[in-house]
mmCIF file of C-alpha atoms in Angstrom:
data_model
loop_
_atom_site.group_PDB
_atom_site.id
_atom_site.type_symbol
_atom_site.label_atom_id
_atom_site.label_comp_id
_atom_site.label_asym_id
_atom_site.label_seq_id
_atom_site.Cartn_x
_atom_site.Cartn_y
_atom_site.Cartn_z
ATOM 1 C CA MET A 1 0.000 0.000 0.000
ATOM 2 C CA ILE A 2 1.248 3.495 -0.920
ATOM 3 C CA LEU A 3 0.886 6.167 1.760
ATOM 4 C CA CYS A 4 0.247 9.740 0.600
ATOM 5 C CA ALA A 5 1.081 12.286 3.317
ATOM 6 C CA GLY A 6 0.266 15.936 2.702
ATOM 7 C CA GLU A 7 -2.320 18.606 2.217
ATOM 8 C CA SER A 8 -5.994 18.379 1.490
ATOM 9 C CA LEU A 9 -8.014 21.539 0.955
ATOM 10 C CA ILE A 10 -11.017 22.998 -0.788
ATOM 11 C CA ASP A 11 -10.379 24.546 -4.210
ATOM 12 C CA MET A 12 -12.761 27.437 -4.792
ATOM 13 C CA VAL A 13 -12.990 27.120 -8.585
ATOM 14 C CA PRO A 14 -14.440 29.836 -10.883
ATOM 15 C CA ASP A 15 -17.921 28.930 -12.099
ATOM 16 C CA ASN A 16 -19.972 31.444 -14.127
ATOM 17 C CA GLY A 17 -18.934 34.464 -12.101
ATOM 18 C CA SER A 18 -18.938 32.718 -8.729
ATOM 19 C CA PHE A 19 -16.887 29.966 -7.091
ATOM 20 C CA ARG A 20 -17.635 26.275 -6.701
ATOM 21 C CA PRO A 21 -16.029 24.338 -3.787
ATOM 22 C CA LEU A 22 -14.158 21.219 -4.917
ATOM 23 C CA ALA A 23 -12.049 18.816 -2.901
ATOM 24 C CA GLY A 24 -8.368 19.188 -3.738
ATOM 25 C CA GLY A 25 -4.796 19.570 -2.584
ATOM 26 C CA SER A 26 -1.682 18.267 -4.318
ATOM 27 C CA VAL A 27 -1.075 15.167 -2.196
ATOM 28 C CA TYR A 28 -4.796 14.558 -1.706
ATOM 29 C CA ASN A 29 -5.265 14.531 -5.493
ATOM 30 C CA THR A 30 -2.506 11.960 -5.881
ATOM 31 C CA ALA A 31 -4.137 9.738 -3.261
ATOM 32 C CA ILE A 32 -7.487 9.984 -5.049
ATOM 33 C CA ALA A 33 -5.861 9.252 -8.417
ATOM 34 C CA LEU A 34 -4.063 6.188 -7.056
ATOM 35 C CA GLY A 35 -7.292 4.867 -5.584
ATOM 36 C CA ARG A 36 -9.196 5.442 -8.808
ATOM 37 C CA LEU A 37 -6.473 3.603 -10.728
ATOM 38 C CA GLY A 38 -7.124 0.615 -8.489
ATOM 39 C CA GLU A 39 -3.952 0.845 -6.415
ATOM 40 C CA PRO A 40 -3.980 0.143 -2.663
ATOM 41 C CA VAL A 41 -3.444 3.566 -1.087
ATOM 42 C CA ALA A 42 -3.686 5.231 2.317
ATOM 43 C CA TYR A 43 -3.832 8.899 3.255
ATOM 44 C CA LEU A 44 -2.292 10.745 6.205
ATOM 45 C CA TRP A 45 -3.479 14.284 6.986
ATOM 46 C CA PRO A 46 -5.775 15.863 9.592
ATOM 47 C CA ILE A 47 -9.373 16.260 8.415
ATOM 48 C CA SER A 48 -11.577 18.984 9.888
ATOM 49 C CA ARG A 49 -14.957 18.284 11.446
ATOM 50 C CA ASP A 50 -16.330 21.330 9.595
ATOM 51 C CA PRO A 51 -18.665 20.767 6.607
ATOM 52 C CA PHE A 52 -15.723 20.888 4.200
ATOM 53 C CA GLY A 53 -14.189 17.909 6.012
ATOM 54 C CA ASP A 54 -17.093 15.778 4.801
ATOM 55 C CA VAL A 55 -16.536 17.127 1.277
ATOM 56 C CA LEU A 56 -12.922 15.893 1.488
ATOM 57 C CA LEU A 57 -13.754 12.486 2.940
ATOM 58 C CA ARG A 58 -16.378 11.554 0.351
ATOM 59 C CA PRO A 59 -14.052 11.230 -2.692
ATOM 60 C CA LEU A 60 -11.500 9.371 -0.563
ATOM 61 C CA ALA A 61 -14.139 6.810 0.364
ATOM 62 C CA GLU A 62 -15.391 6.555 -3.225
ATOM 63 C CA ALA A 63 -11.821 5.843 -4.416
ATOM 64 C CA ALA A 64 -11.275 3.276 -1.630
ATOM 65 C CA VAL A 65 -8.477 5.330 -0.053
ATOM 66 C CA ASN A 66 -7.727 4.152 3.490
ATOM 67 C CA THR A 67 -8.120 7.048 5.965
ATOM 68 C CA ASP A 68 -7.316 5.227 9.220
ATOM 69 C CA LEU A 69 -4.290 7.512 9.715
ATOM 70 C CA CYS A 70 -6.307 10.746 9.320
ATOM 71 C CA PRO A 71 -7.044 12.387 12.680
ATOM 72 C CA ARG A 72 -10.204 14.513 12.960
ATOM 73 C CA THR A 73 -9.908 18.041 14.338
ATOM 74 C CA ASP A 74 -12.074 21.077 15.082
ATOM 75 C CA ARG A 75 -9.652 23.365 13.212
ATOM 76 C CA LEU A 76 -10.925 24.683 9.876
ATOM 77 C CA THR A 77 -10.205 23.303 6.410
ATOM 78 C CA THR A 78 -7.704 25.138 4.207
ATOM 79 C CA LEU A 79 -9.270 27.050 1.295
ATOM 80 C CA ALA A 80 -7.542 27.779 -2.029
ATOM 81 C CA LEU A 81 -9.044 30.460 -4.246
ATOM 82 C CA VAL A 82 -8.365 29.406 -7.846
ATOM 83 C CA THR A 83 -8.061 31.773 -10.788
ATOM 84 C CA LEU A 84 -7.578 30.563 -14.349
ATOM 85 C CA THR A 85 -5.500 32.368 -16.972
ATOM 86 C CA GLY A 86 -5.390 30.649 -20.331
ATOM 87 C CA GLY A 87 -6.336 27.385 -18.658
ATOM 88 C CA GLU A 88 -3.445 27.668 -16.175
ATOM 89 C CA ALA A 89 -4.434 27.574 -12.510
ATOM 90 C CA ARG A 90 -3.191 30.138 -9.971
ATOM 91 C CA TYR A 91 -3.945 29.933 -6.255
ATOM 92 C CA SER A 92 -4.450 32.134 -3.176
ATOM 93 C CA PHE A 93 -4.502 30.221 0.120
ATOM 94 C CA TYR A 94 -6.473 30.736 3.333
ATOM 95 C CA ASP A 95 -4.487 28.517 5.665
ATOM 96 C CA GLU A 96 -3.549 30.180 8.958
ATOM 97 C CA GLY A 97 -4.228 27.815 11.892
ATOM 98 C CA SER A 98 -5.959 25.276 9.627
ATOM 99 C CA ALA A 99 -6.511 21.594 10.324
ATOM 100 C CA GLY A 100 -3.571 20.408 8.281
ATOM 101 C CA ARG A 101 -1.162 23.222 8.968
ATOM 102 C CA MET A 102 -1.137 22.473 12.699
ATOM 103 C CA LEU A 103 -0.030 18.844 12.267
ATOM 104 C CA ALA A 104 3.100 18.515 14.434
ATOM 105 C CA PRO A 105 5.899 15.914 14.415
ATOM 106 C CA GLU A 106 4.685 14.507 17.742
ATOM 107 C CA ASP A 107 1.278 13.833 16.138
ATOM 108 C CA LEU A 108 2.701 11.344 13.651
ATOM 109 C CA PRO A 109 1.397 7.806 14.164
ATOM 110 C CA PRO A 110 3.566 4.709 13.679
ATOM 111 C CA LEU A 111 3.071 3.375 10.159
ATOM 112 C CA PRO A 112 1.484 -0.064 9.785
ATOM 113 C CA GLY A 113 3.579 -2.809 8.239
ATOM 114 C CA HIS A 114 1.566 -2.979 5.024
ATOM 115 C CA ILE A 115 2.782 0.477 3.927
ATOM 116 C CA GLU A 116 5.297 -0.152 1.124
ATOM 117 C CA ALA A 117 6.025 3.340 -0.217
ATOM 118 C CA LEU A 118 5.641 6.971 0.803
ATOM 119 C CA PHE A 119 4.570 9.944 -1.314
ATOM 120 C CA ALA A 120 4.781 13.524 -0.002
ATOM 121 C CA GLY A 121 4.981 17.089 -1.271
ATOM 122 C CA GLY A 122 2.974 20.182 -2.048
ATOM 123 C CA ILE A 123 2.402 23.179 0.173
ATOM 124 C CA SER A 124 2.362 20.889 3.208
ATOM 125 C CA LEU A 125 6.184 21.041 3.082
ATOM 126 C CA VAL A 126 6.324 24.810 3.547
ATOM 127 C CA PRO A 127 4.876 26.089 6.842
ATOM 128 C CA ASP A 128 5.504 24.734 10.315
ATOM 129 C CA PRO A 129 4.547 22.744 12.202
ATOM 130 C CA CYS A 130 3.205 20.609 9.320
ATOM 131 C CA GLY A 131 6.328 21.025 7.189
ATOM 132 C CA ALA A 132 8.460 19.794 10.065
ATOM 133 C CA ALA A 133 6.029 16.898 10.549
ATOM 134 C CA ILE A 134 6.371 15.694 6.948
ATOM 135 C CA GLU A 135 10.142 16.080 7.142
ATOM 136 C CA ALA A 136 10.145 14.048 10.376
ATOM 137 C CA LEU A 137 8.017 11.342 8.724
ATOM 138 C CA ILE A 138 10.448 11.001 5.834
ATOM 139 C CA ALA A 139 13.445 11.042 8.180
ATOM 140 C CA ARG A 140 11.850 8.337 10.348
ATOM 141 C CA ASP A 141 10.536 5.985 7.666
ATOM 142 C CA GLY A 142 12.494 6.901 4.524
ATOM 143 C CA GLU A 143 15.357 4.515 5.277
ATOM 144 C CA ARG A 144 12.904 1.601 5.106
ATOM 145 C CA LEU A 145 10.410 2.838 2.520
ATOM 146 C CA PRO A 146 10.975 4.271 -0.965
ATOM 147 C CA VAL A 147 10.018 7.958 -0.990
ATOM 148 C CA MET A 148 8.626 9.979 -3.895
ATOM 149 C CA LEU A 149 8.693 13.759 -3.437
ATOM 150 C CA ASP A 150 6.869 16.415 -5.474
ATOM 151 C CA PRO A 151 7.497 19.866 -3.957
ATOM 152 C CA ASN A 152 5.008 21.491 -6.376
ATOM 153 C CA ILE A 153 6.572 24.830 -5.450
ATOM 154 C CA ARG A 154 4.241 27.824 -4.997
ATOM 155 C CA PRO A 155 6.595 30.821 -4.536
ATOM 156 C CA PHE A 156 3.864 33.153 -3.251
ATOM 157 C CA PHE A 157 3.219 30.681 -0.398
ATOM 158 C CA ILE A 158 6.849 30.753 0.784
ATOM 159 C CA ASN A 159 7.785 33.417 3.339
ATOM 160 C CA ASP A 160 11.399 32.341 3.925
ATOM 161 C CA ALA A 161 12.910 31.128 0.645
ATOM 162 C CA ASP A 162 16.298 30.292 2.182
ATOM 163 C CA ALA A 163 14.771 28.135 4.910
ATOM 164 C CA TYR A 164 12.558 26.362 2.395
ATOM 165 C CA ARG A 165 15.466 25.697 0.023
ATOM 166 C CA ALA A 166 17.330 24.169 2.971
ATOM 167 C CA ARG A 167 14.349 21.949 3.828
ATOM 168 C CA LEU A 168 13.982 20.846 0.213
ATOM 169 C CA SER A 169 17.688 20.048 0.048
ATOM 170 C CA ARG A 170 17.332 17.772 3.085
ATOM 171 C CA LEU A 171 14.191 16.123 1.708
ATOM 172 C CA ILE A 172 15.644 15.604 -1.778
ATOM 173 C CA ALA A 173 18.675 13.884 -0.270
ATOM 174 C CA ARG A 174 16.333 11.428 1.522
ATOM 175 C CA SER A 175 14.069 10.790 -1.489
ATOM 176 C CA ASP A 176 14.301 8.031 -4.075
ATOM 177 C CA ILE A 177 12.149 9.771 -6.715
ATOM 178 C CA VAL A 178 11.771 13.528 -7.120
ATOM 179 C CA LYS A 179 9.315 15.062 -9.588
ATOM 180 C CA LEU A 180 9.851 18.686 -10.605
ATOM 181 C CA SER A 181 8.094 20.878 -13.135
ATOM 182 C CA GLY A 182 9.934 23.410 -15.240
ATOM 183 C CA ASP A 183 8.789 26.136 -12.840
ATOM 184 C CA ASP A 184 10.072 24.118 -9.872
ATOM 185 C CA LEU A 185 13.482 23.670 -11.488
ATOM 186 C CA GLU A 186 13.716 27.350 -12.343
ATOM 187 C CA TRP A 187 12.943 28.297 -8.736
ATOM 188 C CA LEU A 188 15.490 25.846 -7.349
ATOM 189 C CA HIS A 189 18.252 26.644 -9.868
ATOM 190 C CA PRO A 190 17.367 29.913 -11.642
ATOM 191 C CA ASP A 191 20.659 30.370 -13.501
ATOM 192 C CA VAL A 192 20.850 27.059 -15.391
ATOM 193 C CA THR A 193 18.815 25.161 -17.982
ATOM 194 C CA PRO A 194 16.069 22.835 -16.731
ATOM 195 C CA GLU A 195 18.119 19.807 -17.804
ATOM 196 C CA ASP A 196 21.180 20.977 -15.876
ATOM 197 C CA ALA A 197 18.980 21.818 -12.908
ATOM 198 C CA ALA A 198 17.505 18.306 -12.976
ATOM 199 C CA ARG A 199 20.998 16.809 -13.052
ATOM 200 C CA GLN A 200 21.977 18.930 -10.068
ATOM 201 C CA VAL A 201 18.979 17.568 -8.172
ATOM 202 C CA LEU A 202 19.941 14.027 -9.203
ATOM 203 C CA SER A 203 23.430 14.565 -7.784
ATOM 204 C CA GLN A 204 21.865 15.140 -4.355
ATOM 205 C CA GLY A 205 20.949 11.470 -4.044
ATOM 206 C CA PRO A 206 17.640 10.421 -5.679
ATOM 207 C CA ARG A 207 17.514 7.416 -8.008
ATOM 208 C CA LEU A 208 15.135 9.209 -10.380
ATOM 209 C CA VAL A 209 14.448 12.878 -11.114
ATOM 210 C CA LEU A 210 11.320 13.319 -13.217
ATOM 211 C CA GLN A 211 11.179 16.567 -15.185
ATOM 212 C CA THR A 212 7.705 17.505 -16.440
ATOM 213 C CA GLY A 213 6.844 20.180 -18.951
ATOM 214 C CA GLY A 214 3.141 20.026 -19.797
ATOM 215 C CA ALA A 215 2.812 19.701 -23.569
ATOM 216 C CA ALA A 216 6.560 19.030 -23.783
ATOM 217 C CA GLY A 217 6.089 15.680 -22.043
ATOM 218 C CA ALA A 218 8.227 14.177 -19.298
ATOM 219 C CA ARG A 219 11.893 13.259 -18.947
ATOM 220 C CA ALA A 220 13.575 11.016 -16.404
ATOM 221 C CA HIS A 221 17.136 11.660 -15.265
ATOM 222 C CA TRP A 222 18.825 8.679 -13.668
ATOM 223 C CA ALA A 223 22.051 6.659 -13.815
ATOM 224 C CA GLY A 224 21.580 5.931 -17.539
ATOM 225 C CA ASP A 225 20.644 7.987 -20.583
ATOM 226 C CA VAL A 226 17.689 10.364 -20.225
ATOM 227 C CA VAL A 227 14.338 8.632 -20.768
ATOM 228 C CA SER A 228 11.553 10.652 -22.409
ATOM 229 C CA ALA A 229 7.823 10.220 -22.884
ATOM 230 C CA PRO A 230 5.675 12.568 -24.976
ATOM 231 C CA ALA A 231 2.582 14.296 -23.652
ATOM 232 C CA ILE A 232 -0.708 12.820 -24.836
ATOM 233 C CA ARG A 233 -2.581 15.131 -27.215
ATOM 234 C CA THR A 234 -5.943 16.230 -25.830
ATOM 235 C CA THR A 235 -8.218 19.253 -25.577
ATOM 236 C CA VAL A 236 -7.316 20.989 -22.326
ATOM 237 C CA ALA A 237 -10.112 22.172 -20.026
ATOM 238 C CA ASP A 238 -7.660 23.246 -17.317
ATOM 239 C CA THR A 239 -4.481 21.948 -15.683
ATOM 240 C CA ILE A 240 -5.785 21.515 -12.117
ATOM 241 C CA GLY A 241 -4.482 18.216 -10.750
ATOM 242 C CA ALA A 242 -2.464 17.300 -13.838
ATOM 243 C CA GLY A 243 0.887 16.886 -12.108
ATOM 244 C CA ASP A 244 -0.739 15.141 -9.150
ATOM 245 C CA THR A 245 -2.337 12.598 -11.470
ATOM 246 C CA PHE A 246 0.974 12.127 -13.309
ATOM 247 C CA ASN A 247 2.553 11.229 -9.977
ATOM 248 C CA ALA A 248 -0.129 8.621 -9.340
ATOM 249 C CA GLY A 249 0.376 7.079 -12.779
ATOM 250 C CA VAL A 250 4.125 6.832 -12.215
ATOM 251 C CA LEU A 251 3.695 5.225 -8.794
ATOM 252 C CA ALA A 252 1.022 2.836 -10.083
ATOM 253 C CA SER A 253 3.243 1.720 -12.956
ATOM 254 C CA LEU A 254 6.291 1.214 -10.752
ATOM 255 C CA ARG A 255 4.254 -0.822 -8.289
ATOM 256 C CA ARG A 256 2.694 -2.969 -11.022
ATOM 257 C CA GLN A 257 6.148 -3.615 -12.472
ATOM 258 C CA GLY A 258 7.420 -4.729 -9.063
ATOM 259 C CA VAL A 259 10.080 -2.014 -8.761
ATOM 260 C CA LEU A 260 8.496 0.298 -6.161
ATOM 261 C CA SER A 261 11.015 -0.635 -3.491
ATOM 262 C CA LYS A 262 14.517 0.399 -2.487
ATOM 263 C CA GLU A 263 15.912 -2.673 -4.224
ATOM 264 C CA GLY A 264 13.728 -2.330 -7.313
ATOM 265 C CA LEU A 265 14.637 1.306 -7.887
ATOM 266 C CA ALA A 266 18.320 0.462 -7.508
ATOM 267 C CA THR A 267 18.114 -1.925 -10.482
ATOM 268 C CA ILE A 268 15.422 -0.200 -12.571
ATOM 269 C CA THR A 269 15.748 -0.237 -16.362
ATOM 270 C CA ALA A 270 15.099 2.385 -19.027
ATOM 271 C CA ASP A 271 12.089 0.425 -20.293
ATOM 272 C CA GLN A 272 10.554 0.327 -16.823
ATOM 273 C CA ILE A 273 11.055 4.060 -16.434
ATOM 274 C CA ALA A 274 9.521 4.709 -19.865
ATOM 275 C CA ALA A 275 6.473 2.636 -18.937
ATOM 276 C CA ALA A 276 6.031 4.667 -15.736
ATOM 277 C CA LEU A 277 6.312 7.996 -17.570
ATOM 278 C CA THR A 278 3.819 6.810 -20.192
ATOM 279 C CA LEU A 279 1.189 5.748 -17.663
ATOM 280 C CA GLY A 280 1.661 9.048 -15.850
ATOM 281 C CA ALA A 281 1.168 10.985 -19.088
ATOM 282 C CA GLN A 282 -1.903 8.953 -20.055
ATOM 283 C CA ALA A 283 -3.556 9.549 -16.687
ATOM 284 C CA ALA A 284 -2.692 13.268 -16.673
ATOM 285 C CA ALA A 285 -4.125 13.717 -20.185
ATOM 286 C CA ILE A 286 -7.524 12.526 -18.993
ATOM 287 C CA THR A 287 -7.410 14.871 -15.987
ATOM 288 C CA VAL A 288 -6.627 17.976 -18.057
ATOM 289 C CA SER A 289 -9.397 17.122 -20.524
ATOM 290 C CA ARG A 290 -12.079 17.892 -17.918
ATOM 291 C CA PRO A 291 -12.556 20.721 -15.402
ATOM 292 C CA GLY A 292 -10.985 20.552 -11.953
ATOM 293 C CA ALA A 293 -8.920 17.830 -10.335
ATOM 294 C CA ASN A 294 -10.875 14.859 -11.657
ATOM 295 C CA PRO A 295 -8.427 11.953 -12.143
ATOM 296 C CA PRO A 296 -9.370 8.966 -14.292
ATOM 297 C CA TRP A 297 -10.794 5.706 -13.007
ATOM 298 C CA ALA A 298 -9.059 2.490 -14.039
ATOM 299 C CA HIS A 299 -11.711 1.670 -16.641
ATOM 300 C CA GLU A 300 -11.061 5.007 -18.394
ATOM 301 C CA MET A 301 -7.375 4.321 -18.958
ATOM 302 C CA PRO A 302 -5.995 3.143 -22.334
ATOM 303 C CA GLY A 303 -5.746 -0.646 -22.358
ATOM 304 C CA ALA A 304 -8.036 -0.957 -19.318
ATOM 305 C CA ASN A 305 -9.725 -4.094 -20.653
ATOM 306 C CA VAL A 306 -6.384 -5.777 -21.275
ATOM 307 C CA LEU A 307 -5.181 -4.847 -17.773
ATOM 308 C CA SER A 308 -8.328 -6.192 -16.096
ATOM 309 C CA GLU A 309 -7.935 -9.509 -17.978
ATOM 310 C CA GLN A 310 -4.291 -9.786 -16.862
ATOM 311 C CA GLN A 311 -5.236 -9.124 -13.226
ATOM 312 C CA SER A 312 -8.144 -11.597 -13.188
#
């Protein structure tokens, strides 16, 4: 089972001159996408007892995401006001004192033995105490479990850039897979090309650095030659949840191929990486083709009938 640890929130999405509340959050979206793809997945993040908490729990239950590690709290749910410019999403956060933000390292539960991989990232890495809690989780369990990290950097959310760069440096060094968009790479290493920036991240210790570029597709930097996968052509409604769904597709593929482990990632091949990038791109293409963070279900994926026959 893959554990996703990080923020859930309510996206207030533009809708005919007003805003419609939708469940979201970078790590939350990845958990939902994994569940919809049929992967065993658990979620770790405090859930408010306010009405928005029920909005967040419903899609988790529908996608069969295990929420046993989610404490309930009377603190309020984080809100993200979404604006769209040319289909690209921009966010303003209402997060002070929220349910998730106040997660502290001492609140972390021991992980059950059936957890086989850890995914973390998003804005949950930025503020304390929750940022320190996620860092403590990775420090505690990352030696045993493979870790995938997607910082999904939002510069306007970061008050102390130097402190956050230092935290990311520590987290990257403990991670096995790091996914970074072009914007992420530019923020981390503003004076070099994205490819050189990705190689610099790789030199910090991960087995794989996944570089995503929207319509430009995805590239994997690792011990061998760069592996590339093209983006899937589709009509874009918006990009909300695209990268989160890509992450889920990558993790699902690696798990299905039997390489989502410390040992498996140490001996991974170019073909296995290409398959993971392709599944990630296929899943993300479906998400961007419809409004909001609405990842595909397993039956909507290319080759779904073949996959179901193989698994039966």
